[in-house]
XYZ file of N, CA and C in Angstrom:
810
model
N 0.551 -1.001 0.130
C 0.487 0.229 0.354
C 0.778 1.046 0.074
N 1.617 1.236 0.977
C 2.694 2.281 1.155
C 3.263 2.866 -0.565
N 3.581 1.623 -1.482
C 4.529 1.651 -2.421
C 2.968 2.447 -3.829
N 1.853 2.046 -3.255
C 1.156 2.843 -4.110
C 0.217 4.143 -4.048
N 1.010 4.814 -2.305
C 1.147 6.700 -2.388
C 2.053 6.443 -2.638
N 2.913 6.504 -2.885
C 4.056 7.383 -3.343
C 4.610 7.175 -4.545
N 3.635 6.195 -5.588
C 2.840 5.954 -6.623
C 2.533 7.488 -6.928
N 1.099 7.173 -7.058
C -0.248 8.199 -6.658
C 0.451 9.719 -6.608
N 1.632 10.213 -5.189
C 2.228 11.391 -4.939
C 2.714 11.701 -6.078
N 3.688 10.876 -6.452
C 4.305 11.178 -7.798
C 3.622 10.891 -8.748
N 2.684 10.684 -8.619
C 1.703 11.024 -10.096
C 1.395 12.939 -9.911
N 1.451 13.411 -8.739
C 0.220 14.535 -8.518
C 1.137 15.142 -9.157
N 2.811 14.831 -8.546
C 3.286 16.301 -8.677
C 4.314 16.170 -10.562
N 4.259 15.452 -10.452
C 5.428 14.649 -12.527
C 4.074 16.095 -12.852
N 2.780 16.035 -12.573
C 1.751 16.374 -13.824
C 2.275 18.086 -14.016
N 2.445 18.708 -13.011
C 2.939 20.137 -13.242
C 4.657 20.192 -13.328
N 5.392 19.463 -12.167
C 6.648 19.744 -12.450
C 7.675 19.718 -13.188
N 7.458 17.861 -13.926
C 7.900 17.750 -15.147
C 7.702 18.790 -16.389
N 6.723 19.473 -16.683
C 6.679 20.095 -18.006
C 7.478 21.573 -17.175
N 7.511 21.487 -16.034
C 8.525 23.020 -15.821
C 9.330 22.823 -16.264
N 10.268 21.726 -15.742
C 11.210 21.925 -15.587
C 12.126 21.616 -17.254
N 10.973 20.931 -18.042
C 10.936 20.188 -19.821
C 11.725 21.891 -19.724
N 10.732 23.129 -19.868
C 11.135 23.857 -20.659
C 12.144 24.984 -20.212
N 12.450 24.559 -18.830
C 13.234 25.461 -18.562
C 14.944 24.884 -19.445
N 14.835 23.158 -19.194
C 16.508 22.700 -20.198
C 16.084 23.277 -21.207
N 14.853 23.570 -21.668
C 15.057 23.394 -23.302
C 15.202 25.223 -23.599
N 14.954 25.826 -22.267
C 15.104 27.147 -22.546
C 16.679 28.052 -22.978
N 17.120 27.406 -21.702
C 18.828 26.890 -20.865
C 19.661 26.467 -22.738
N 19.456 25.459 -23.238
C 19.563 24.765 -24.616
C 19.958 26.017 -25.022
N 18.261 26.642 -26.248
C 18.988 27.335 -26.714
C 18.874 28.698 -26.654
N 19.283 29.400 -25.863
C 19.940 30.756 -25.039
C 21.131 30.285 -25.501
N 22.038 28.605 -25.240
C 23.929 28.546 -25.283
C 23.676 28.220 -27.004
N 22.465 27.641 -27.572
C 23.345 27.500 -28.899
C 23.107 28.236 -29.708
N 21.879 29.071 -29.575
C 21.839 30.454 -30.448
C 22.306 31.797 -30.464
N 22.728 31.745 -28.593
C 22.925 33.195 -28.752
C 25.159 33.129 -27.617
N 24.241 32.256 -26.602
C 25.912 32.494 -25.789
C 26.906 31.825 -26.766
N 26.862 30.913 -27.346
C 27.692 30.543 -28.321
C 28.198 31.634 -29.461
N 27.740 32.081 -29.898
C 27.850 33.086 -30.872
C 28.085 34.416 -30.079
N 28.069 34.839 -29.236
C 28.800 36.169 -28.692
C 29.976 35.837 -27.587
N 30.359 34.171 -27.487
C 31.358 33.712 -27.123
C 32.775 33.434 -28.157
N 32.387 33.558 -29.613
C 33.075 33.661 -30.517
C 32.952 34.838 -30.835
N 32.639 35.881 -31.112
C 32.136 37.143 -31.804
C 30.988 37.899 -31.200
N 31.673 38.566 -30.379
C 31.464 39.960 -29.452
C 30.081 40.610 -30.594
N 30.513 40.493 -31.613
C 29.314 41.802 -32.527
C 28.714 40.939 -33.166
N 28.070 39.881 -33.281
C 27.619 38.381 -34.277
C 26.323 38.740 -33.751
N 25.901 39.738 -33.254
C 24.606 40.032 -33.016
C 23.581 40.857 -33.544
N 22.491 40.519 -34.106
C 21.880 41.517 -35.097
C 21.126 42.494 -33.739
N 20.752 43.410 -34.032
C 19.899 44.708 -33.186
C 18.511 43.545 -32.836
N 18.449 42.920 -33.988
C 17.280 42.078 -33.135
C 17.366 40.812 -32.741
N 18.773 40.375 -33.289
C 19.182 38.898 -32.182
C 19.187 39.576 -31.140
N 19.514 40.274 -30.078
C 20.059 40.956 -29.236
C 17.993 40.667 -28.592
N 17.853 41.550 -29.317
C 16.092 41.543 -28.579
C 15.534 40.296 -28.478
N 15.829 39.364 -29.192
C 15.358 37.847 -29.129
C 16.294 37.231 -27.567
N 17.709 37.883 -27.774
C 18.180 36.795 -26.477
C 17.897 37.627 -25.743
N 17.209 38.976 -25.327
C 16.474 39.547 -24.037
C 16.009 38.600 -23.525
N 14.880 38.648 -24.803
C 13.815 38.020 -24.005
C 14.042 36.786 -23.969
N 14.698 35.838 -24.637
C 14.842 34.276 -23.979
C 15.625 34.058 -22.408
N 16.480 35.599 -22.519
C 17.398 35.149 -20.794
C 16.269 35.536 -19.833
N 15.187 36.930 -20.285
C 13.849 36.970 -19.128
C 13.344 35.597 -19.094
N 13.058 34.835 -20.003
C 11.767 33.948 -19.909
C 12.746 32.566 -18.950
N 14.399 32.394 -19.128
C 15.091 31.603 -18.573
C 14.749 31.982 -17.288
N 15.599 33.769 -17.254
C 14.796 34.143 -15.235
C 13.545 33.808 -15.016
N 12.832 33.807 -15.829
C 11.114 33.488 -15.096
C 11.318 31.959 -14.755
N 12.030 31.008 -15.726
C 11.687 30.086 -15.634
C 12.541 29.236 -14.733
N 13.298 29.513 -14.359
C 14.227 29.544 -13.369
C 13.677 29.485 -11.955
N 12.734 30.937 -11.606
C 12.526 31.367 -10.215
C 11.244 30.313 -9.946
N 10.281 30.172 -11.431
C 9.431 29.182 -11.173
C 9.886 27.587 -11.089
N 10.874 27.171 -11.560
C 11.605 25.273 -10.787
C 11.696 25.426 -9.544
N 12.538 27.077 -9.594
C 12.809 26.572 -7.726
C 11.373 27.361 -6.994
N 10.702 28.025 -6.761
C 9.725 28.550 -6.344
C 8.235 27.372 -6.304
N 8.304 27.208 -7.525
C 6.955 26.627 -7.952
C 7.394 24.904 -7.334
N 8.062 24.488 -7.411
C 8.683 23.362 -7.232
C 8.274 23.426 -5.504
N 8.366 24.169 -4.296
C 7.875 24.057 -2.977
C 6.430 24.844 -3.451
N 5.429 25.588 -3.871
C 4.517 25.359 -4.286
C 3.653 24.437 -4.397
N 4.729 24.015 -6.165
C 3.553 22.311 -5.808
C 3.135 21.638 -4.328
N 4.507 21.285 -4.604
C 4.805 20.635 -3.217
C 3.775 20.520 -2.172
N 4.002 21.920 -1.550
C 3.004 22.146 -0.735
C 1.576 22.275 -1.011
N 0.457 22.521 -2.030
C -0.471 22.159 -2.290
C -0.970 21.287 -2.748
N -0.329 20.197 -3.063
C -0.648 18.444 -2.587
C -0.600 18.410 -1.503
N 0.419 18.432 -0.534
C 0.289 18.342 0.674
C -1.425 18.139 1.580
N -1.244 19.606 1.386
C -2.399 20.801 1.725
C -3.828 20.203 1.417
N -4.175 19.828 0.195
C -5.312 19.912 -0.847
C -5.509 17.808 -0.298
N -4.304 17.375 -0.185
C -4.294 15.659 -0.322
C -5.095 15.126 1.609
N -4.596 16.147 2.383
C -4.966 15.772 3.514
C -5.112 16.674 4.828
N -6.037 17.786 3.943
C -6.172 19.029 5.294
C -7.774 19.690 4.191
N -7.763 19.362 3.128
C -8.763 20.335 1.865
C -10.059 18.847 2.220
N -11.116 19.286 1.669
C -11.687 17.828 0.906
C -11.673 17.026 0.941
N -10.859 17.160 0.338
C -10.396 15.228 -0.746
C -9.018 14.664 0.890
N -9.187 15.569 1.886
C -8.311 15.041 3.123
C -10.064 13.905 4.076
N -10.959 14.157 3.286
C -11.815 13.136 4.395
C -11.501 11.553 3.344
N -11.647 11.651 2.498
C -11.835 10.194 1.110
C -10.155 9.669 1.699
N -8.709 10.744 2.156
C -7.559 10.530 2.110
C -7.265 9.486 3.284
N -8.651 10.299 4.558
C -8.237 9.681 5.698
C -9.298 8.165 5.665
N -10.418 7.778 4.541
C -10.867 6.888 5.035
C -10.120 5.402 4.529
N -8.574 5.814 3.668
C -7.617 4.814 2.942
C -7.619 3.945 4.190
N -7.070 2.549 4.119
C -7.131 1.790 4.803
C -5.190 1.895 5.341
N -5.124 3.241 5.700
C -3.907 2.605 5.601
C -2.999 3.712 6.803
N -2.621 4.184 8.055
C -1.674 4.834 9.097
C -1.847 6.367 8.160
N -2.130 7.071 9.274
C -1.319 8.444 8.822
C -0.191 8.418 8.954
N 0.689 7.872 9.434
C 2.186 7.868 9.436
C 2.572 7.551 8.004
N 1.983 6.035 7.520
C 2.310 5.652 6.126
C 2.016 7.056 5.204
N 1.359 7.917 5.319
C 0.490 9.201 4.072
C 1.674 10.228 4.468
N 1.698 9.601 5.301
C 3.385 10.893 5.678
C 4.055 10.573 5.000
N 4.915 9.293 5.299
C 6.123 8.584 4.709
C 6.028 8.978 2.965
N 4.848 8.807 2.556
C 4.563 8.820 1.317
C 5.086 10.523 0.979
N 4.506 10.739 1.109
C 4.958 11.967 0.643
C 5.729 12.682 1.127
N 6.744 12.169 1.938
C 7.624 12.719 2.183
C 9.033 12.537 1.279
N 8.778 10.967 0.644
C 9.472 10.538 0.028
C 9.383 11.298 -1.706
N 8.182 11.631 -2.011
C 7.550 11.639 -3.471
C 8.263 13.203 -3.054
N 7.786 13.885 -2.383
C 8.562 15.173 -1.660
C 10.189 16.165 -1.594
N 10.504 15.110 -1.221
C 11.987 14.534 -0.938
C 12.783 14.769 -2.198
N 12.131 13.771 -3.066
C 13.068 13.033 -4.148
C 12.689 14.311 -5.734
N 11.189 14.917 -5.234
C 11.852 15.969 -6.497
C 12.248 17.386 -5.925
N 12.285 17.872 -4.905
C 13.294 18.546 -4.324
C 14.261 18.624 -4.716
N 14.691 17.479 -5.067
C 16.174 17.207 -5.379
C 17.055 17.101 -6.393
N 15.650 16.999 -7.212
C 15.429 16.594 -8.509
C 15.384 17.698 -9.053
N 14.985 19.104 -8.387
C 14.263 20.321 -8.749
C 16.132 21.038 -9.271
N 16.625 20.412 -7.419
C 17.842 20.982 -7.403
C 18.531 21.148 -8.584
N 18.955 20.188 -8.804
C 20.125 18.769 -9.934
C 19.570 19.716 -11.144
N 18.418 19.559 -10.998
C 18.233 20.010 -12.976
C 18.475 22.080 -12.897
N 18.316 22.438 -11.926
C 18.155 24.005 -12.015
C 19.399 24.094 -12.310
N 20.635 23.261 -11.819
C 21.658 23.434 -11.691
C 22.659 22.726 -12.925
N 21.810 22.219 -13.616
C 22.232 21.415 -15.146
C 21.741 22.718 -16.465
N 20.659 23.133 -16.121
C 19.931 24.421 -17.047
C 20.708 25.681 -16.190
N 22.092 25.833 -15.487
C 23.050 27.164 -15.524
C 24.142 26.839 -15.954
N 24.573 25.217 -16.399
C 25.411 24.663 -16.720
C 25.536 24.406 -17.988
N 24.780 24.108 -18.814
C 23.990 24.112 -20.109
C 23.611 25.527 -20.509
N 23.253 26.558 -20.101
C 23.608 27.555 -20.324
C 24.791 28.162 -20.304
N 24.983 28.218 -19.753
C 27.133 29.132 -19.375
C 28.194 28.117 -19.681
N 28.991 26.762 -19.533
C 29.822 26.366 -19.535
C 29.841 25.646 -20.978
N 30.934 26.332 -21.443
C 31.414 26.258 -22.757
C 32.489 25.784 -22.690
N 32.897 25.133 -23.905
C 34.462 23.930 -23.905
C 35.777 24.893 -23.719
N 35.755 26.146 -24.160
C 37.283 26.883 -23.500
C 37.188 26.573 -22.028
N 36.299 26.571 -21.397
C 36.104 26.986 -20.123
C 36.311 25.779 -19.264
N 36.089 24.434 -19.859
C 35.621 23.431 -19.418
C 37.522 22.535 -19.711
N 38.478 23.264 -20.531
C 39.949 22.788 -21.022
C 40.037 23.125 -20.102
N 39.944 24.182 -19.950
C 41.111 25.363 -19.160
C 40.917 25.439 -17.530
N 39.866 25.318 -17.456
C 39.544 24.233 -15.638
C 40.534 23.012 -16.057
N 40.384 21.837 -16.648
C 41.237 20.076 -16.575
C 42.165 20.897 -16.199
N 43.211 22.032 -17.076
C 44.937 22.139 -17.010
C 45.206 22.787 -16.019
N 43.861 23.666 -14.990
C 44.082 23.844 -13.839
C 43.555 23.491 -12.733
N 42.778 22.329 -12.492
C 41.775 21.650 -11.564
C 42.724 21.533 -10.059
N 43.932 21.604 -10.138
C 44.472 21.499 -9.242
C 44.854 22.805 -8.262
N 45.101 23.918 -8.778
C 45.705 24.833 -8.623
C 43.860 25.231 -8.518
N 43.391 25.443 -9.258
C 41.737 26.094 -8.238
C 41.116 25.731 -7.579
N 41.574 24.427 -7.001
C 41.255 23.804 -5.456
C 41.803 24.311 -4.511
N 43.148 24.601 -4.963
C 44.139 25.113 -3.556
C 43.849 26.293 -3.647
N 43.766 27.140 -4.778
C 42.879 28.849 -4.547
C 41.751 29.036 -3.583
N 41.044 27.795 -3.851
C 39.484 27.846 -3.252
C 40.230 27.633 -1.784
N 40.719 27.183 -1.302
C 41.168 26.618 0.316
C 41.509 25.576 0.641
N 41.438 24.330 -0.536
C 41.211 22.902 0.157
C 42.396 22.465 -0.039
N 43.690 21.641 0.938
C 44.542 21.506 0.879
C 44.527 20.120 -0.479
N 46.095 19.912 -0.534
C 45.720 19.032 -2.025
C 45.486 17.760 -2.356
N 45.856 17.360 -1.306
C 45.273 15.843 -0.793
C 43.731 15.644 -0.600
N 43.234 17.148 -0.664
C 41.233 16.639 -0.525
C 41.416 16.252 -2.687
N 39.990 16.052 -2.960
C 40.255 15.808 -4.339
C 38.174 16.108 -4.565
N 38.134 15.803 -6.074
C 37.293 16.395 -6.263
C 36.327 15.604 -6.071
N 36.515 14.379 -6.193
C 35.606 13.086 -5.722
C 35.188 12.815 -4.072
N 35.743 13.386 -3.618
C 35.371 13.873 -1.973
C 34.719 14.900 -1.891
N 35.268 15.806 -2.636
C 34.127 17.254 -2.214
C 32.372 17.189 -3.275
N 32.917 16.291 -4.288
C 31.399 16.513 -5.028
C 30.402 15.776 -3.829
N 31.077 14.475 -3.448
C 29.810 13.287 -2.760
C 29.546 14.318 -1.600
N 30.292 14.839 -0.486
C 30.058 15.535 0.766
C 28.336 16.539 0.097
N 29.013 17.331 -1.298
C 27.882 18.424 -1.661
C 26.349 17.256 -1.772
N 26.715 15.649 -2.575
C 25.652 15.671 -2.386
C 24.435 14.625 -1.450
N 25.878 14.310 -0.349
C 24.988 14.145 1.154
C 24.509 15.564 1.354
N 24.662 16.781 1.022
C 24.368 17.649 1.705
C 22.781 18.141 1.151
N 22.729 17.817 -0.259
C 21.435 18.226 -1.174
C 20.875 17.463 -0.965
N 21.112 16.185 -1.073
C 19.636 14.808 -0.096
C 19.138 15.268 1.117
N 20.171 15.304 2.310
C 19.783 15.858 3.498
C 18.719 17.291 3.799
N 19.201 18.115 2.784
C 18.253 19.520 2.875
C 17.005 19.408 2.153
N 17.462 18.549 1.063
C 16.038 18.815 0.093
C 14.776 17.876 1.006
N 15.040 16.561 1.966
C 14.333 16.235 2.857
C 14.232 17.367 4.108
N 15.224 17.998 4.931
C 14.726 19.262 5.557
C 13.772 20.194 5.028
N 14.078 20.655 3.627
C 12.644 21.370 3.278
C 11.758 20.929 3.133
N 11.668 19.967 2.662
C 10.617 19.520 2.548
C 9.488 19.226 3.580
N 10.269 19.018 4.578
C 10.004 18.408 6.165
C 9.106 20.017 6.807
N 10.530 21.285 6.598
C 9.679 22.706 6.757
C 8.189 22.971 6.563
N 8.478 22.683 4.907
C 7.200 22.977 4.512
C 5.346 22.010 4.892
N 5.846 21.149 5.260
C 5.026 19.934 5.725
C 4.524 20.328 7.727
N 5.822 21.325 8.264
C 5.285 20.879 10.049
C 4.860 22.457 9.515
N 4.984 23.471 8.612
C 4.637 24.630 8.166
C 2.752 24.020 8.104
N 2.724 23.860 7.498
C 1.262 23.586 7.102
C 0.542 22.990 8.107
N 0.744 21.951 8.274
C 0.238 21.207 9.919
C -0.360 22.321 10.917
N 0.664 23.396 11.794
C 0.976 23.623 12.369
C -0.457 25.278 11.703
N -0.469 25.200 10.653
C -1.548 26.738 10.775
C -3.340 25.595 10.738
N -3.309 24.393 10.428
C -4.308 23.929 10.733
C -4.612 24.165 12.436
N -3.989 24.493 12.827
C -4.148 24.545 14.214
C -4.353 25.765 14.506
N -4.990 26.877 13.634
C -6.211 28.133 13.604
C -7.185 27.628 13.166
N -8.318 28.169 13.621
C -9.531 28.060 13.419
C -9.582 28.504 11.740
N -9.267 29.309 11.961
C -9.241 30.511 10.728
C -8.441 31.446 10.266
N -8.087 31.053 8.533
C -6.670 31.642 8.339
C -5.794 30.958 8.220
N -6.093 29.517 8.029
C -5.169 28.356 7.852
C -3.866 28.868 6.793
N -4.242 29.234 5.623
C -3.385 29.135 4.816
C -2.162 30.514 5.718
N -3.153 31.616 6.259
C -2.211 32.597 6.369
C -0.869 31.959 7.989
N -1.110 31.400 8.467
C -1.089 30.919 9.589
C 0.135 29.701 9.255
N 0.025 29.312 7.873
C 0.953 27.515 7.679
C 2.052 28.991 6.949
N 1.608 29.813 6.525
C 2.738 30.966 5.767
C 3.556 31.637 7.106
N 3.015 31.627 7.793
C 3.633 32.808 9.165
C 4.479 31.794 9.643
N 3.933 30.417 9.848
C 4.904 29.081 10.508
C 5.915 29.242 9.632
N 6.110 29.138 8.062
C 7.293 28.798 7.030
C 8.169 29.657 7.614
N 8.063 31.084 7.448
C 8.820 32.414 7.686
C 9.043 32.524 8.907
N 8.972 31.747 9.945
C 9.290 32.541 11.916
C 9.974 31.374 11.821
N 9.779 29.723 10.768
C 11.163 29.187 11.119
C 12.213 28.983 10.844
N 12.070 30.024 8.746
C 12.823 30.270 8.470
C 13.511 31.589 8.427
N 12.720 32.499 9.868
C 14.030 33.540 10.461
C 14.736 32.905 11.732
N 14.100 31.744 12.635
C 14.613 31.621 13.228
C 16.229 30.412 13.034
N 16.004 29.706 11.389
C 16.910 29.306 11.050
C 18.127 30.143 10.849
N 17.487 30.855 10.148
C 18.793 32.021 10.049
C 19.328 33.274 10.893
N 18.860 32.929 11.756
C 19.616 33.692 12.768
C 20.385 32.659 13.682
N 19.791 31.846 14.094
C 20.959 30.430 14.834
C 22.056 30.905 13.846
N 21.976 29.419 12.525
C 23.156 29.898 11.538
C 23.766 30.703 11.181
N 23.487 32.585 11.144
C 24.053 33.286 11.331
C 24.808 33.583 12.372
N 24.434 33.510 13.742
C 25.077 33.757 14.524
C 26.333 32.379 15.381
N 26.242 30.960 14.907
C 26.822 30.311 15.119
C 27.994 30.174 14.112
N 27.429 30.475 12.754
C 28.531 30.747 11.562
C 29.081 31.680 11.816
N 29.162 32.744 12.556
C 29.927 33.878 12.717
C 30.493 33.640 13.776
N 30.595 32.477 14.787
C 31.269 31.879 15.928
C 32.230 30.996 15.312
N 31.670 30.560 14.754
C 32.352 30.002 14.156
C 33.529 30.100 13.391
N 33.511 30.970 12.168
C 34.701 32.060 11.443
C 35.352 32.482 12.321
N 35.336 33.032 13.273
C 35.509 33.741 14.726
C 37.231 32.590 15.132
N 36.055 31.653 15.551
C 37.342 31.124 15.689
C 38.474 30.215 15.140
N 37.987 30.052 13.911
C 39.273 29.382 12.778
C 40.091 30.257 12.555
N 39.811 31.368 12.293
C 39.872 32.628 11.369
C 41.740 32.775 13.178
N 41.140 33.402 14.277
C 41.926 33.893 15.431
C 42.733 32.666 15.734
N 42.455 31.203 15.901
C 43.392 30.316 16.021
C 43.960 29.710 14.935
N 43.891 30.180 13.901
C 44.725 29.913 12.439
C 46.071 29.932 12.584
N 46.877 29.089 12.085
C 47.695 28.558 12.037
C 48.741 28.744 10.749
N 47.985 28.122 10.044
C 48.596 27.343 8.583
C 47.834 28.142 7.802
N 48.132 27.742 6.204
C 47.031 28.140 4.918
C 45.709 27.388 4.797
N 45.774 26.179 5.487
C 44.433 25.341 5.600
C 43.483 25.538 6.460
N 43.374 27.221 7.006
C 42.183 27.728 8.068
C 41.156 27.870 7.190
N 40.616 27.680 5.683
C 39.846 27.851 4.788
C 38.986 26.852 4.954
N 39.742 25.710 4.995
C 39.400 24.061 4.796
C 39.071 23.898 6.361
N 39.792 24.183 7.670
C 39.280 23.815 8.825
C 37.638 24.984 8.356
N 37.512 25.742 8.107
C 36.165 26.680 8.246
C 35.169 26.507 7.687
N 35.535 25.467 6.205
C 34.470 24.743 5.299
C 34.300 22.956 6.184
N 34.910 22.889 6.698
C 34.399 21.745 7.655
C 34.005 22.403 8.536
N 34.468 22.958 9.485
C 32.946 22.855 10.404
C 31.890 23.460 10.191
N 32.129 24.297 9.293
C 30.415 25.088 8.653
C 29.914 23.698 7.751
N 30.171 22.889 7.492
C 29.523 22.268 6.638
C 28.733 20.916 7.726
N 29.927 20.616 8.539
C 28.942 19.765 9.612
C 28.311 20.473 10.738
N 27.964 22.049 10.492
C 27.134 22.175 11.372
C 25.664 22.728 9.968
N 26.527 22.393 9.573
C 24.657 22.589 8.264
C 23.953 21.106 8.176
N 25.050 19.881 8.253
C 24.120 18.652 8.383
C 23.857 19.048 9.291
N 24.340 18.885 10.210
C 23.180 18.563 12.014
C 22.302 19.695 11.880
N 22.234 20.554 11.160
C 21.174 21.767 11.951
C 20.293 21.164 10.520
N 20.393 20.498 9.535
C 19.509 20.211 8.099
C 18.681 19.202 9.394
N 19.694 17.693 9.835
C 19.607 16.926 10.393
C 18.230 17.034 11.404
N 18.238 18.157 12.366
C 17.847 18.359 13.520
C 16.369 18.718 12.808
N 16.192 19.495 11.843
C 15.445 20.137 11.198
C 14.421 18.951 10.537
N 15.201 18.058 9.592
C 14.021 17.568 9.377
C 13.579 16.241 10.247
N 14.302 15.981 11.431
C 13.369 15.140 12.316
C 12.723 15.838 13.102
N 12.669 16.971 13.335
C 12.179 17.405 13.876
C 10.374 17.896 13.541
N 11.096 17.784 12.493
C 9.276 19.114 12.130
C 8.989 17.749 11.373
N 9.266 16.015 10.805
C 8.746 15.066 10.855
C 8.291 15.006 12.664
N 8.897 14.865 13.186
C 7.253 14.692 14.332
C 6.655 15.188 14.892
N 7.096 16.707 14.306
C 6.194 17.377 15.145
C 4.794 16.949 14.165
N 4.872 17.029 12.384
C 3.798 16.770 11.860
C 3.495 15.496 12.029
N 3.898 14.607 12.251
C 3.420 13.134 12.454
C 2.304 13.400 14.275
N 3.347 13.940 15.001
C 1.797 14.031 16.325
C 1.142 14.943 16.232
N 1.250 16.161 15.254
C -0.041 17.016 15.069
C -0.820 15.825 14.184
N -0.656 15.503 12.985
C -1.572 14.016 12.364
C -2.518 13.759 12.970
N -1.392 13.310 14.407
C -2.698 11.673 14.774
C -2.966 12.926 15.690
N -3.172 13.822 16.606
C -3.546 14.496 17.990
C -4.558 15.655 17.432
N -3.595 16.365 16.500
C -4.784 18.059 15.709
C -5.035 17.410 14.846
N -6.047 16.931 13.728
C -5.906 16.818 12.606
C -7.223 17.741 12.724
N -7.038 18.588 11.826
C -8.306 19.944 11.360
C -8.567 19.669 10.077
N -9.427 19.038 9.519
C -10.228 19.666 8.015
C -10.700 20.065 7.643
N -10.692 20.776 6.528
C -12.253 21.958 6.006
C -13.061 21.475 6.016
């Protein structure tokens, strides 16, 4: 039954998100091959009409870029709300399945799509701006680039990419759970529950920003003050990464537990 729930949730999300991200990638590819490469080869190679079209294409890409980022959050949130807390929720909660499984299914589908969104947005940027001479130049000086960024020569790109992937996965789950717990908290209000959910979301974001800012500044001061060699930037990266992972894990687990408890004890349908 859990597999069927996950499949249903993916089907509901795919309906909108696949189209949005396909358009994003197509626009990035068009911008790359029709305009960016021509500008790189010959800065004066575009006519006035070409410049107008390029400007419009860039504007379209920016709109789709923002739509992919915020639209993914919005679609996931709306699906969670409609399926569990609106009139549709009456039908959902008559299914022979626990609320815990309903939450797991939506956590899986939402987190996977959040991760897909990040990957495809990054891919679209690379398609648009990454050209062959840049790749060759990077390949020829990749060790120097790593050192210039503050990483020791013993740290390879494989390890860095692996750590980034782990962070992306944890962040995807944490971001989805922050949406869900905000919606669940919003249902505690008798009226204006959507506004309550929005207020809860921004309140959580504000608290996280303050905590991460204060702790991040303290970490930075501590590392810089006690720096004894050129690896202090790597130490700073390492501490910031560990703190970020821990914070995201706490957010993900805490939000999941609160959402689950509110669904069990304080379910309030329209």
